[in-house]
Structure formats: structure tokens, C-alpha cells
Coordinates of C-alpha atoms in Angstrom, one line a residue:
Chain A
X68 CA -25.7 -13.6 4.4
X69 CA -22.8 -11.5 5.3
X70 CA -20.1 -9.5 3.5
X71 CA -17.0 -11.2 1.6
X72 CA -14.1 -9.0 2.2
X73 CA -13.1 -9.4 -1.3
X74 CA -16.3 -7.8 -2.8
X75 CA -16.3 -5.0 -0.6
X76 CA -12.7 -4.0 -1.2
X77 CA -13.1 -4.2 -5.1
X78 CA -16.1 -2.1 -4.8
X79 CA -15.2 0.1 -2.0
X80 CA -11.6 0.7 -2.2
X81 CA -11.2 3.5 -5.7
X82 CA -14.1 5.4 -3.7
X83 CA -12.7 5.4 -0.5
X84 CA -9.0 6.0 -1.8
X85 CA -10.8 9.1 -4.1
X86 CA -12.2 10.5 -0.9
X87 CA -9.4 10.6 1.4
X88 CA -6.8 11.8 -1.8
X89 CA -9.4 14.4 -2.0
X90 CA -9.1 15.4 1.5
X91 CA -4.9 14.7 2.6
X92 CA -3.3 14.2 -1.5
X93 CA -3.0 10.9 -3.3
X94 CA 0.4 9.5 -1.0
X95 CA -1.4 9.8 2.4
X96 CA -4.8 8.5 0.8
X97 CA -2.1 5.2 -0.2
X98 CA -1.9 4.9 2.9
X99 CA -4.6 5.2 5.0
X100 CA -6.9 3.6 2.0
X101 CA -4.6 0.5 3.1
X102 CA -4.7 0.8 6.5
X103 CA -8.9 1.1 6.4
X104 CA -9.1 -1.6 5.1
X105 CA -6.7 -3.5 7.6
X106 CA -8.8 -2.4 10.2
X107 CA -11.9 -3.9 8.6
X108 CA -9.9 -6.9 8.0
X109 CA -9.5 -7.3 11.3
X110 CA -12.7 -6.3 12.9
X111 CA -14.3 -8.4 10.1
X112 CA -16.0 -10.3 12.5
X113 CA -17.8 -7.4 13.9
X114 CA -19.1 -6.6 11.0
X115 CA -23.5 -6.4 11.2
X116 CA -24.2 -8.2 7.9
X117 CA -27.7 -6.7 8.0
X118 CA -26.2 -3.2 8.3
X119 CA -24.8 -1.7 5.1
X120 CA -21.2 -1.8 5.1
X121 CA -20.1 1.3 3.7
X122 CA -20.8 3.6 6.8
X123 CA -18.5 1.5 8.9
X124 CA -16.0 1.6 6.4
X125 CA -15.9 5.1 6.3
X126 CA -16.4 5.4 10.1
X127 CA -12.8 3.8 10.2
X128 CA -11.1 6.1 7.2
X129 CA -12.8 9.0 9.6
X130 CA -10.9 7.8 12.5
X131 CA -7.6 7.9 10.7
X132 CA -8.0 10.9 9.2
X133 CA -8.8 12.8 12.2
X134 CA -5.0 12.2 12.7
X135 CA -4.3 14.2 10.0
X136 CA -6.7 17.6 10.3
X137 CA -3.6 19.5 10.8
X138 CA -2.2 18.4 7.5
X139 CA -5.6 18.7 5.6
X140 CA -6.6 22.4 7.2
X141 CA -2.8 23.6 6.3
X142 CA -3.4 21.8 2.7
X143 CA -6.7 24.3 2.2
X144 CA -5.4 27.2 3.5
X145 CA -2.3 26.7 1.0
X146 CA -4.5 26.6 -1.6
X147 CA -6.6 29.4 -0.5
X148 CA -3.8 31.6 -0.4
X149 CA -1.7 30.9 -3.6
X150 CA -3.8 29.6 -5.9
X151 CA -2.4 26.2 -6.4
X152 CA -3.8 23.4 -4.6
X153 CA -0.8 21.1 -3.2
X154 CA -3.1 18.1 -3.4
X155 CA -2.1 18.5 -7.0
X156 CA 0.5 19.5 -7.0
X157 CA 2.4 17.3 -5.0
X158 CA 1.6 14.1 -7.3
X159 CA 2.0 16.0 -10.4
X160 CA -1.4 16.7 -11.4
X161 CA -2.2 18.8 -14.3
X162 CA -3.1 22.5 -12.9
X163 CA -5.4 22.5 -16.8
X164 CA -8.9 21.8 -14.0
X165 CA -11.6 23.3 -12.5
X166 CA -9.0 23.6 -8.8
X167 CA -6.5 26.1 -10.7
X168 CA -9.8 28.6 -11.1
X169 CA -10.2 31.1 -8.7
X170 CA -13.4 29.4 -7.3
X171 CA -11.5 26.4 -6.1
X172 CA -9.7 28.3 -4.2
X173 CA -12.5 30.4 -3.0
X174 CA -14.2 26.9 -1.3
X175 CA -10.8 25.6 -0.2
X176 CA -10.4 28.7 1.9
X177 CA -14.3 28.4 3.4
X178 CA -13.7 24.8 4.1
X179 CA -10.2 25.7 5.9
X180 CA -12.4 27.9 7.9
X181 CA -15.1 25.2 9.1
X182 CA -14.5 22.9 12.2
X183 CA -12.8 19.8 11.9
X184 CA -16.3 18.2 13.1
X185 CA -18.2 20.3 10.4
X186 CA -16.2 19.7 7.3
X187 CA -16.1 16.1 8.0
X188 CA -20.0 15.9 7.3
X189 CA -20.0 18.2 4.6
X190 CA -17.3 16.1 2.8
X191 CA -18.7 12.8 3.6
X192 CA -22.0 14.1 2.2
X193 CA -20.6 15.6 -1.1
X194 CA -17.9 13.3 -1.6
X195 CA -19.0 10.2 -0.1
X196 CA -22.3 10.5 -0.5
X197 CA -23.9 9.2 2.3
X198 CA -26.9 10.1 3.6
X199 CA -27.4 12.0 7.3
X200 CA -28.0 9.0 8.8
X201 CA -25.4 6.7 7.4
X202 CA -23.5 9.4 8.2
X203 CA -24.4 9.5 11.9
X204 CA -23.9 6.0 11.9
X205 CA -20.0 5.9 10.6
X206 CA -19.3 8.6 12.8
X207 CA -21.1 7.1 15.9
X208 CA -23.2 10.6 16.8
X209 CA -27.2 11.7 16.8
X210 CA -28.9 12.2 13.7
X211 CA -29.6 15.3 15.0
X212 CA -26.0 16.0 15.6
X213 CA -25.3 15.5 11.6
X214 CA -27.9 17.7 10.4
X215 CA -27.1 20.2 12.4
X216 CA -23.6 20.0 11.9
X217 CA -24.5 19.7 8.1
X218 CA -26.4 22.9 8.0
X219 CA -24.1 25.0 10.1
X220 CA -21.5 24.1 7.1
X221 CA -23.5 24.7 4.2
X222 CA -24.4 27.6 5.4
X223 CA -20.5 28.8 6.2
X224 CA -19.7 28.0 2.4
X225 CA -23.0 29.3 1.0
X226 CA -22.1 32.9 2.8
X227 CA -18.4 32.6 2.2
X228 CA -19.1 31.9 -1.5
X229 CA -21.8 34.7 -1.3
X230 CA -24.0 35.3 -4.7
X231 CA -20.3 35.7 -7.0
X232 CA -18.4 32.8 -5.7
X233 CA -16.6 35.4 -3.3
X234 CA -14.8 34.8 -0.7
X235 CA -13.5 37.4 1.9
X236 CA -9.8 36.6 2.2
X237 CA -9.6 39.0 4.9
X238 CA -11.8 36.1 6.7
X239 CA -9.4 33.4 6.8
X240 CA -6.8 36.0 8.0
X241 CA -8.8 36.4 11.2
X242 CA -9.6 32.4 11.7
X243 CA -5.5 31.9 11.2
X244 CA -4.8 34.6 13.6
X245 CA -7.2 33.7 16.5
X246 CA -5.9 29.8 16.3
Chain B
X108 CA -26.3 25.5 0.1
X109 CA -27.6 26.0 -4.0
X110 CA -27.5 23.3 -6.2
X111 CA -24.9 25.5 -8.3
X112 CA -22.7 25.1 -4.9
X113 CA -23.0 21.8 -4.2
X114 CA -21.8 20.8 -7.3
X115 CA -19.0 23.2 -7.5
X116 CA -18.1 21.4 -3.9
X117 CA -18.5 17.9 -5.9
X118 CA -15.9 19.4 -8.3
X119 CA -13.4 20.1 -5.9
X120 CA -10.3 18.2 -6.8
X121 CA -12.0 16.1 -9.0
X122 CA -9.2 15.3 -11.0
X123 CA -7.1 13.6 -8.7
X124 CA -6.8 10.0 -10.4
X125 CA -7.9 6.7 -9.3
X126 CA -5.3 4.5 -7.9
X127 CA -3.5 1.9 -9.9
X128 CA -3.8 -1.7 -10.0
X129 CA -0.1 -2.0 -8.5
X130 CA -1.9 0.1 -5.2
X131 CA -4.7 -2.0 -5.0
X132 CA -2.7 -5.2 -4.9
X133 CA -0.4 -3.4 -2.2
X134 CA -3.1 -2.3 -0.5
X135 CA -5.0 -6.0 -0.6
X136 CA -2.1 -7.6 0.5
X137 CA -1.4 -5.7 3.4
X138 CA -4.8 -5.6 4.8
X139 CA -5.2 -9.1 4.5
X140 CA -1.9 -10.2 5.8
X141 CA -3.1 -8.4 9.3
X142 CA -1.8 -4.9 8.6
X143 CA 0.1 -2.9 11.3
X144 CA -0.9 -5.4 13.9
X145 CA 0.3 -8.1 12.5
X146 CA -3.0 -10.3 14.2
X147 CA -4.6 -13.0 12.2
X148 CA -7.6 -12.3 9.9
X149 CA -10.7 -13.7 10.9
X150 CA -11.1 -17.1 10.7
X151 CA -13.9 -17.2 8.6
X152 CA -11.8 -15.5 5.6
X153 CA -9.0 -18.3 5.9
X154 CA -11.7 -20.9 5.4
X155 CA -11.1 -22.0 9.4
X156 CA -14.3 -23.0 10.1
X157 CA -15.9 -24.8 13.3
X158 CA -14.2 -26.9 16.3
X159 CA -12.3 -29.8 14.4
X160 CA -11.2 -27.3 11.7
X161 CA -9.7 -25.2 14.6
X162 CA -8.5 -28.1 16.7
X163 CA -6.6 -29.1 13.4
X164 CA -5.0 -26.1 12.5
X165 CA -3.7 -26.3 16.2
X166 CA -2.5 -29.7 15.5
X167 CA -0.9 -28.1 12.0
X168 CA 0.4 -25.6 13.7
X169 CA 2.3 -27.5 16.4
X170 CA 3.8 -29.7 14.1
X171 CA 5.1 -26.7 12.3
X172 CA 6.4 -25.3 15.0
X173 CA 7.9 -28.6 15.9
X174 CA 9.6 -28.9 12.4
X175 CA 11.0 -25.5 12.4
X176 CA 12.5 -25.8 15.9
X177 CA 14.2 -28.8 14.7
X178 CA 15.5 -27.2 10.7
X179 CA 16.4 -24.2 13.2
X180 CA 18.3 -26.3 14.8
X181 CA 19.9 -28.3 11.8
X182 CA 20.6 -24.8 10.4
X183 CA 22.9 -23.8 12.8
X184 CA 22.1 -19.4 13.3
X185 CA 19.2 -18.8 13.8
X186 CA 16.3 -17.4 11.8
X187 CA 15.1 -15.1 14.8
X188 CA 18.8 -13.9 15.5
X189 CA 20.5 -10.7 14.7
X190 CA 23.5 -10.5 16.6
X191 CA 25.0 -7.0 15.2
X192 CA 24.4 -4.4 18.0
X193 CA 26.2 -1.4 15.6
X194 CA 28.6 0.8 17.3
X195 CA 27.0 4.5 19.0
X196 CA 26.7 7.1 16.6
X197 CA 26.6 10.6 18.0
X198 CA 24.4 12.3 16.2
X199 CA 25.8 15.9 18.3
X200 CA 25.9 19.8 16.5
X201 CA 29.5 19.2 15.5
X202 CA 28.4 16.3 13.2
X203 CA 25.0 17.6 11.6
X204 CA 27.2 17.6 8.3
X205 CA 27.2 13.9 8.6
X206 CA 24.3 11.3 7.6
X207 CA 23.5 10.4 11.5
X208 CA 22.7 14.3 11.9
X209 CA 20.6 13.9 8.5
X210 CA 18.4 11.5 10.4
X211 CA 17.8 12.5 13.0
X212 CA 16.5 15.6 11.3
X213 CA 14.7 14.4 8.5
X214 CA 13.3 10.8 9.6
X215 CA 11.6 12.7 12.8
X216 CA 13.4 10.7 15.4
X217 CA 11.6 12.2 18.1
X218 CA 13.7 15.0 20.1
X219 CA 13.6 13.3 23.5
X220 CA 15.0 10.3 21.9
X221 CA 18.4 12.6 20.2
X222 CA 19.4 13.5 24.1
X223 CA 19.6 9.1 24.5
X224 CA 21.7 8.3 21.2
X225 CA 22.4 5.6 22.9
X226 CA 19.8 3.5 20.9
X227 CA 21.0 5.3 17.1
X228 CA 23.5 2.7 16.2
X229 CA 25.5 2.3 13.1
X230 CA 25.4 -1.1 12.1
X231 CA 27.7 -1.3 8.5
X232 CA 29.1 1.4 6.3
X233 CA 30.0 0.1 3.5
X234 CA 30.7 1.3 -0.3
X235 CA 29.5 4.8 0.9
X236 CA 26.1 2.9 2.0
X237 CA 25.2 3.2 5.8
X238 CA 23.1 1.0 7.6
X239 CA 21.8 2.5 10.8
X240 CA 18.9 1.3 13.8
X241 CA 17.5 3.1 15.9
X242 CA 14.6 1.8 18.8
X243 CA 11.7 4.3 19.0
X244 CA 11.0 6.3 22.3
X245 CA 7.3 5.3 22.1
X246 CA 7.3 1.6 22.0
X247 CA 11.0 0.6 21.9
X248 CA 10.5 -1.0 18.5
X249 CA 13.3 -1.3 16.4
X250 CA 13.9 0.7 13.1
X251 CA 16.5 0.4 10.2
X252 CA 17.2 3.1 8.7
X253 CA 19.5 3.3 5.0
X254 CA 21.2 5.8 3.7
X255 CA 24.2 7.3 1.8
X256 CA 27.5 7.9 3.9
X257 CA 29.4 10.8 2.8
X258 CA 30.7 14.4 4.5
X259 CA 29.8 17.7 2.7
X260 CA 33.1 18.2 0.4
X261 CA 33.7 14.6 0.0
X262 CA 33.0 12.5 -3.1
X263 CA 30.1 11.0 -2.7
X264 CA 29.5 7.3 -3.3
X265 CA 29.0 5.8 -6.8
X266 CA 25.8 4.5 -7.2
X267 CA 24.8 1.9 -10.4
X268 CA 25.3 4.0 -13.2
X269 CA 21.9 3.9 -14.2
X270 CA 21.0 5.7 -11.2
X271 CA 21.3 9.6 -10.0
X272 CA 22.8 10.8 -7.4
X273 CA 21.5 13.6 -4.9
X274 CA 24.2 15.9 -6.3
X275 CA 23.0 15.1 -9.8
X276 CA 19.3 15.5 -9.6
X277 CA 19.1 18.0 -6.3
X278 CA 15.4 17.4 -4.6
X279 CA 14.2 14.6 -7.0
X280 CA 16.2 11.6 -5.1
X281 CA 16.0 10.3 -1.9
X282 CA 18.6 7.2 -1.1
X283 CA 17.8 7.4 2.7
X284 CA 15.2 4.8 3.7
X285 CA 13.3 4.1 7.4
X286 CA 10.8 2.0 6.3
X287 CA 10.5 0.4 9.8
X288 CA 9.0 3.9 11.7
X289 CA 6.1 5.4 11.8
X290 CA 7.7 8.7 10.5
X291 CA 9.5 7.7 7.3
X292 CA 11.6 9.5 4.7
X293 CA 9.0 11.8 3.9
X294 CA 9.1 13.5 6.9
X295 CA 6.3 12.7 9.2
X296 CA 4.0 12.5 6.1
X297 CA 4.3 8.6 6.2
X298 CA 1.7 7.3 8.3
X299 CA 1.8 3.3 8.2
X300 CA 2.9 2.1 11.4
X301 CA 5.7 0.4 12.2
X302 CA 5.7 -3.4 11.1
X303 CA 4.7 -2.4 7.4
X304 CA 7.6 -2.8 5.1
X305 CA 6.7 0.1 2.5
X306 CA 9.5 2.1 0.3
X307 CA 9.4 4.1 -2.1
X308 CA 11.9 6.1 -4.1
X309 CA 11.9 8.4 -7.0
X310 CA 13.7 8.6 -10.1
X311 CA 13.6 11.0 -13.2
X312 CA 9.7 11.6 -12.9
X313 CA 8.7 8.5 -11.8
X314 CA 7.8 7.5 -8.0
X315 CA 8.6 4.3 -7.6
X316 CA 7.1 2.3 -4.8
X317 CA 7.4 -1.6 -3.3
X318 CA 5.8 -3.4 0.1
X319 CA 7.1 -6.5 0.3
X320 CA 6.5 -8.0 4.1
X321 CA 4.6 -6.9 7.0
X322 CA 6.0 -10.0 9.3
X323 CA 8.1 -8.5 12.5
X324 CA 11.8 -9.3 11.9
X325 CA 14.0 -10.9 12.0
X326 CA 11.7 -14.0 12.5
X327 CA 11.3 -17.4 10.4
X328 CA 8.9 -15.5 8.0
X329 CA 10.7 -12.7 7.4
X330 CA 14.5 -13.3 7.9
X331 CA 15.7 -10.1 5.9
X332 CA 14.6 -6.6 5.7
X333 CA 15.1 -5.1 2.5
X334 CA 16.1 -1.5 2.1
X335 CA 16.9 -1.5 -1.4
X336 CA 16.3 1.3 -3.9
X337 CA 14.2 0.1 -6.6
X338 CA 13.4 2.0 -9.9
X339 CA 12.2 0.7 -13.4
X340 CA 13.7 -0.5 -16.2
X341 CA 11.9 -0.2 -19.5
X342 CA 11.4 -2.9 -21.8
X343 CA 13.6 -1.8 -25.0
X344 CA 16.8 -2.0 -22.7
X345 CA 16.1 -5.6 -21.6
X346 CA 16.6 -7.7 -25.0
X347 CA 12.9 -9.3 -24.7
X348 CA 10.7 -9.5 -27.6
X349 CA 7.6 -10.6 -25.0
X350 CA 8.3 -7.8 -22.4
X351 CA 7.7 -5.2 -25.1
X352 CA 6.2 -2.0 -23.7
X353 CA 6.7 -3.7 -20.2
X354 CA 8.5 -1.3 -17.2
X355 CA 9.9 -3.9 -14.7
X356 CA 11.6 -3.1 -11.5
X357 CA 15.9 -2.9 -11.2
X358 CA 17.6 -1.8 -8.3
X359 CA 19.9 1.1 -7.3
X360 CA 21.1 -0.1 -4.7
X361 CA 20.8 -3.3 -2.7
X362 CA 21.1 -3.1 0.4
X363 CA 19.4 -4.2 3.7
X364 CA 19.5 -6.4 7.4
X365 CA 19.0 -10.0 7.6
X366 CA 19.0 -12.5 10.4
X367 CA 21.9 -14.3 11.3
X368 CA 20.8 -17.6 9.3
X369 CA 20.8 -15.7 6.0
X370 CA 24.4 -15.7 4.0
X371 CA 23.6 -14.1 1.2
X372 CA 21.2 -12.2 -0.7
X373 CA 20.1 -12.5 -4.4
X374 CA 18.3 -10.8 -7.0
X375 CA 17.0 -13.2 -9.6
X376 CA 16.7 -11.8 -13.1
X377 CA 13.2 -11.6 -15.7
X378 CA 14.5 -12.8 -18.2
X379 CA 15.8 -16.9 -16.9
X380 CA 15.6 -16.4 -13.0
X381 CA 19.2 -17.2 -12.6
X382 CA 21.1 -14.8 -9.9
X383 CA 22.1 -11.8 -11.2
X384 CA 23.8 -10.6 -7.8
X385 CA 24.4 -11.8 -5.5
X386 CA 25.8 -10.1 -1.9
X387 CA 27.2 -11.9 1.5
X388 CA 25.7 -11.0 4.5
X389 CA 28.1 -9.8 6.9
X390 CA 27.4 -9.3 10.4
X391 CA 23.8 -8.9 9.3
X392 CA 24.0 -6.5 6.8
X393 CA 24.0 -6.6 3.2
X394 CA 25.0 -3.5 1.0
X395 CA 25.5 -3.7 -3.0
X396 CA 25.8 0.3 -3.8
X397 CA 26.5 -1.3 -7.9
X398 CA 24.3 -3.7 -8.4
X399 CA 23.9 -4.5 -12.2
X400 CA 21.2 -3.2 -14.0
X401 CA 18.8 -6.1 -15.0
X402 CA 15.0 -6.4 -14.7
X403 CA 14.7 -8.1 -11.3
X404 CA 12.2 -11.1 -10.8
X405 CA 12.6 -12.1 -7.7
X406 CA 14.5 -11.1 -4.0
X407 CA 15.5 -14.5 -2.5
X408 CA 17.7 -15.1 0.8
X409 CA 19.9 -17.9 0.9
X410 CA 21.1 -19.9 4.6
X411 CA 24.9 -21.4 4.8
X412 CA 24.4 -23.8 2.5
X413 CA 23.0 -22.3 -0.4
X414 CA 19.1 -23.1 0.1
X415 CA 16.3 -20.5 -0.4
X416 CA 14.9 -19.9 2.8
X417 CA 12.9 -16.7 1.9
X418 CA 12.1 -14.9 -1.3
X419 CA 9.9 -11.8 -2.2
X420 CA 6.9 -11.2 -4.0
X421 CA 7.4 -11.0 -7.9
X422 CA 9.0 -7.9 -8.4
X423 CA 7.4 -5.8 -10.4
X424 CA 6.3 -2.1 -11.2
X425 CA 3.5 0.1 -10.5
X426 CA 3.6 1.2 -13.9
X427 CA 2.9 -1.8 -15.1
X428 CA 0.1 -2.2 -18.0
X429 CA 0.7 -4.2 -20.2
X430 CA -0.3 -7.9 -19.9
X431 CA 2.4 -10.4 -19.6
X432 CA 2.5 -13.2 -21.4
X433 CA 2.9 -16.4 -18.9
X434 CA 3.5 -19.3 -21.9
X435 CA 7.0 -17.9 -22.2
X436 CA 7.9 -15.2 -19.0
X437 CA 9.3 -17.0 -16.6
X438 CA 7.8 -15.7 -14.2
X439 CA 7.5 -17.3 -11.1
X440 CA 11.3 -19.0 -10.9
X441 CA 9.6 -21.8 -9.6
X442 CA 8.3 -20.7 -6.6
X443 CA 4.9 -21.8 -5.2
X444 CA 2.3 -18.8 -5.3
X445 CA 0.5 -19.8 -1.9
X446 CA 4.5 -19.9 -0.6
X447 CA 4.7 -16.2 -1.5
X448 CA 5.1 -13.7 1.0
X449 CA 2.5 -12.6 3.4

């Protein structure tokens, strides 16, 4: 029995929308949250009913926000440097949260530092929450590619953070400088 | 990674809210009414199903068409029409002061396309509005731009009253609208693609935000293109005792493009769905830079002799909560849901 479109967007579209404002801010996540799901519309058909759904749906948000890495790496590094995390910000968020401590923007200046490729697994396994291989399948790569990928970027954060939470600022100073 | 880690990376703008029900709709309806592409949804979702089903939407369909060749051709101007091909508008150095130069700047017409301004028309000016088009370098589509028409030193335009200007509220307001190019009013941040009919404005502290079509115009299906600012209008200024708490949509400024069938445009109030402006379309353009300020219920377009041949979804506001109640809002003016814009 396959998927009703319905169902899957009433269960699939706050998490998805969550994920990508968490990534780009709450107006780009309007959009692209829409547009995902337009996609699927479309593709419906193509849809494996005996494969769960929510890898492919993420596959496609992936796509899009590829489009945007520019926006979400310059987003990070904001943050990283001032303090204030403009994916707050920008829709009026309340600063009173865990982001306006010094740790958030600790982490938002070791994920600026990752690859594109690497943060995008990290984020779809702490934020989505899929598993490796749900993961390899939404972004169409080996299994082996995702853990690898996966480790490489837990291991960035888990030495940027170091034992305190610190971050050397001087770090993301260099990264800036050689791109 | 430690677990103390992880979870600090799980708490990483945690508090960014969950979308509204108003978003969700918006976003429903323009997946399922084919999104950018504007393709069909898959058969199985529209309840098509097998070869007789399909061989009799074909037979549906050609009767349809069939039918509105023929009203088309009653009617006089046609539906698909939109004779106004706007007069050049240079946007050069020496007029960067002016709203062409604005544009170009802030919409993100693409640089290659401000050496051919050839294809930046301005269609109407009117009341201080300007209605502009411009065709894109990358696919030649067409894109309508609105926006306010005044030189620096000049008195700006009067806008309803119930409205702020630029001048009054400096970097809270944005009149102009593009909401037919990729790269919209906010400056390259707005991503839907062209086809989507998506605006938003902001007022006070409030974003306010509206898709109404996703049909290409001007066709049949979508003979006008609204540009209109809308904001809100809360309930203790509309004389309601059911609306009570209730934030329902006005507008700033009505303005927009329609087809050259369409000979007026109306807004239809809440409270008895009788016209509470209404604005002739001349040479395809529509501008109302006063409109009065009533809760809106519905858009409709009107042909040459007075019939409905298009109206928008129920107006209404994303900060919308409260439950309506439908035994005494009038609140769908008569108009058949299923007939409701897709």
C-alpha cells in the first residue's frame, strides 16, 4: 500500500520546515519546505511504497538547500563572530535561549568550518534524525561514504569544542582567509 | 562526539518556532497545485484512475476547452491577452534617484540584463503607484514588478491612511513587489521560482504574507496578477460581535495587471461580501493607492459586463487563531470551494 500525500505532509512537513529554518532562518525554510514538497508532489509516482518515505523527502530539501550553502555558511560564521545568531534574529526570535550563550556560538563557528558535504550528514543525523543509512539513501551515496563523512565531522566539533566548549576563533580566521 | 555534545548540537536553534497553520495551508496548496512547474499532480492523487477514467477526462477536457473558446469568443478581449507593452524605462546612473534605478538594484535584475533595458518597461504610473515588467535574461519569462513612484525631494504618494509610508517607518516597509522572479523584494533571499504568486509585506511588527495563484498569466485561470499590499486589520475596528479577537486581511494598496478581458477589479468585504472598491482596469493595469480600510473577503475580477470571471482564495491572515464561526460569517460570498483558486 503506498503513501497518501496528505499523511505524509501533515506528518512530515513541521519537521522538515524545523530542519531547514534551523539550517537557512524561518523565511527561506517557507519556502523551500513548499517547494519540497512540490517536488514530491510531482515525482509522487516515483515514490517506492515499500521504502520509507522520509529519506527521499529529505533527499529533495537536500537538493535545494545545496543552493543555499553560501547563505547558511555566511549565517554561521555571523553568528560565530558577534554573538547573535541571525537565524533569530531576522524573524524576531527571543535572544532569552540556549543560541545567545557563548556555546552556540562556539558550535556555529565549528560547523561554518566543516565541508558543505560534512555538515549536511552531521545535521541530518542530529536534526533529522536519520540513521547512516537512510541517510545514504536521501543523499544517493555509499554507506561508507556517510560514516565516514559523519565521523570526520564529529570529530571537527568534538576538537573545536575541545573539553570547555572552546573554540579557537583564530581557527575560523584562517578557514575565511584561505577561501 | 560525547553525548554532552551531541545534545548541545540538538539544542542548536532550538527555539525557532514551528510554522503556522496559515504556512501550512500556503504551502499545501502550492505543492498540490503543481508548484513552480506548473505540471499536473499525479493522476492517482486527482482520483484519475485507469483507461476510461483517462479517456473521459480527455473527453471533459475537450469539451471545456471547446466551451471556453466559444465564451472567449462571446466575451470579446481575451482572457489570454495583455496588450500593454509599457513604454522603455532607462534605468541609466543619471536616474538611480528614481524607482526604475531602485529595481534594478534591489529586485536583482541580473547585470547583463541592465545593459538591454529594452525589456524594463513601465506599464502605468498612477496615484504615485508604478507598475513595471521586466522579461528575465535566463528564460525570457515575464515579471511585474510594483512599486511607489516618487524622486528623492518630492512628496511622496499618499497611501490609505491606515498604512505607513517608507519615510514614516524607515526599514520596516517595503511597497515595491516582484512576486513574478525568482529574486524577489528581499533581495535574492526569495527562492520560489518564477510562476509562484507569493508576497509579503510588513507592517508595524507584523509580516504579513499571501500566495494566491501559481497559474501562468495572463491565461483563463488566472486573468489578473495581483500586487497588492495586504496587512491586517484587527477585529475591534471592524464593528463585528462574531469576529472578536479575529485579525483579517485589508489592503494598502491595490494594485496589480490583468488580462485584457478583465474591467475591473473588486475587493469584497467580511462583513456582507458586497464590493467595497472597486478599480477599472486600464490598459491592463489596475492601481488603487487609497483603497478603504475594510476587512477584505474576497479579490474577484469582473469582464465587460459585470460577471465574476475570477476570484481569490478567502482572504485571510496568517495570524489567524481564532475559530470562525460559519452559521453567521459570510464567508464564502457564494462562491463554490472546489471553484476556488488552484
Amino acid at each position: 500500500m503506498g503513501y497518501a500525500f496528505e499523511e505524509v505532509f501533515a506528518a512530515e512537513f513541521d519537521p522538515l520546515h524545523g530542519y531547514i529554518a534551523r539550517r537557512l532562518g524561518v523565511s527561506v525554510a517557507d519556502d523551500l519546505t513548499a517547494e519540497t514538497f512540490a517536488i514530491a508532489f510531482r515525482r509522487w509516482d516515483q515514490l517506492d511504497p515499500a521504502r520509507p518515505v522520509k529519506p527521499w523527502l529529505y533527499g529533495i530539501a537536500s537538493n535545494l538547500i545545496r543552493h543555499h550553502w553560501r547563505r547558511e555558511r555566511r549565517m554561521l560564521r555571523a553568528y560565530a563572530r558577534t554573538g547573535t545568531d541571525p537565524a533569530l534574529v531576522d524573524e524576531g526570535i527571543s535572544l532569552d535561549r540556549l543560541d545567545a550563550q557563548p556555546k552556540g556560538a562556539r558550535l556555529a563557528a565549528a560547523l561554518a568550518e566543516l565541508r558543505h558535504e560534512e555538515r549536511e550528514v552531521l545535521l541530518l543525523h542530529a536534526w533529522a534524525e536519520l540513521s547512516d543509512g537512510e541517510i545514504a539513501e536521501s543523499l544517493s551515496v555509499p554507506l561508507g561514504t556517510v560514516k565516514s563523512r559523519l565521523s570526520r565531522a564529529r570529530e571537527h566539533v568534538r576538537n573545536r569544542l575541545g573539553p570547555t566548549g572552546q573554540v579557537a576563533r583564530e581557527s575560523l580566521t584562517t578557514v575565511e582567509e584561505q577561501r | 562526539m560525547t553525548n554532552d555534545d551531541l545534545q548541545l548540537l540538538r539544542e542548536f536553534r532550538v527555539g525557532i518556532p514551528a510554522p503556522n497553520a496559515m504556512t501550512r495551508r500556503m504551502a499545501y496548496a502550492y505543492a498540490t497545485s503543481g508548484g513552480a512547474s506548473g505540471s499536473q499532480p499525479p493522476s492517482h492523487l486527482l482520483g484519475v484512475r485507469g483507461w476510461w477514467s483517462g479517456r473521459r477526462a480527455l473527453v471533459l477536457v475537450v469539451v471545456l476547452v471547446a466551451l471556453v473558446i466559444a465564451a472567449v469568443a462571446i466575451a470579446g478581449p481575451s482572457l489570454f491577452g495583455f496588450s500593454n507593452h509599457g513604454t522603455r524605462a532607462r534605468p541609466n546612473s543619471s536616474e538611480r534617484g528614481t524607482l526604475e534605478g531602485q529595481i534594478f538594484k534591489k529586485f536583482g535584475i541580473p547585470t547583463p540584463e541592465a545593459t538591454k533595458p529594452s525589456t524594463f518597461k513601465r506599464l502605468a504610473s498612477r496615484q504615485g503607484i508604478g507598475i513595471y515588467s521586466a522579461r528575465k535574461l535566463k528564460d525570457n519569462s515575464l515579471c511585474f514588478y510594483m512599486g511607489m513612484h516618487w524622486r528623492k525631494g518630492a512628496q511622496s504618494p499618499t497611501v490609505g491612511p491606515h498604512w505607513r509610508t517608507p519615510g514614516q517607518s524607515p526599514g520596516m516597509f517595503r511597497l515595491e513587489r516582484g512576486p513574478e522572479c525568482s529574486r524577489g523584494p528581499n533581495g535574492g533571499q526569495f527562492a520560489l521560482p518564477a510562476g509562484s504568486n507569493f508576497g509579503y509585506g510588513q507592517r508595524a511588527s507584523e509580516r504579513v504574507s499571501a500566495w494566491l495563484r501559481a497559474h501562468p498569466f495572463p491565461s483563463p485561470a488566472r486573468p489578473i496578477l495581483d500586487l497588492s499590499m495586504v496587512g491586517a486589520v484587527r477585529s475591534k475596528q471592524l464593528g463585528c460581535s462574531w469576529c472578536s479577537k479575529v485579525v483579517w486581511t485589508d489592503f494598502g494598496i491595490l494594485a496589480g495587471v490583468a488580462a485584457d478581458g478583465v474591467r475591473s477589479v473588486q475587493v469584497l468585504s467580511l462583513s456582507d461580501c458586497r464590493p467595497v472598491v472597486t478599480v477599472p482596469v486600464i490598459n491592463n493595469v489596475y492601481i488603487d493607492a487609497q483603497p478603504p480600510q475594510v476587512a477584505a473577503a474576497f479579490l474577484v475580477a469582473r469582464d465587460a459586463r459585470g460577471k465574476v470571471i475570477w476570484h481569490s482564495w478567502q482572504l485571510e491572515n496568517q495570524y489567524t487563531h481564532v475559530p470562525l464561526k460559519p452559521e453567521k460569517a459570510p464567508q464564502h460570498c457564494g462562491f463554490q470551494k472546489w471553484l476556488w483558486t488552484r
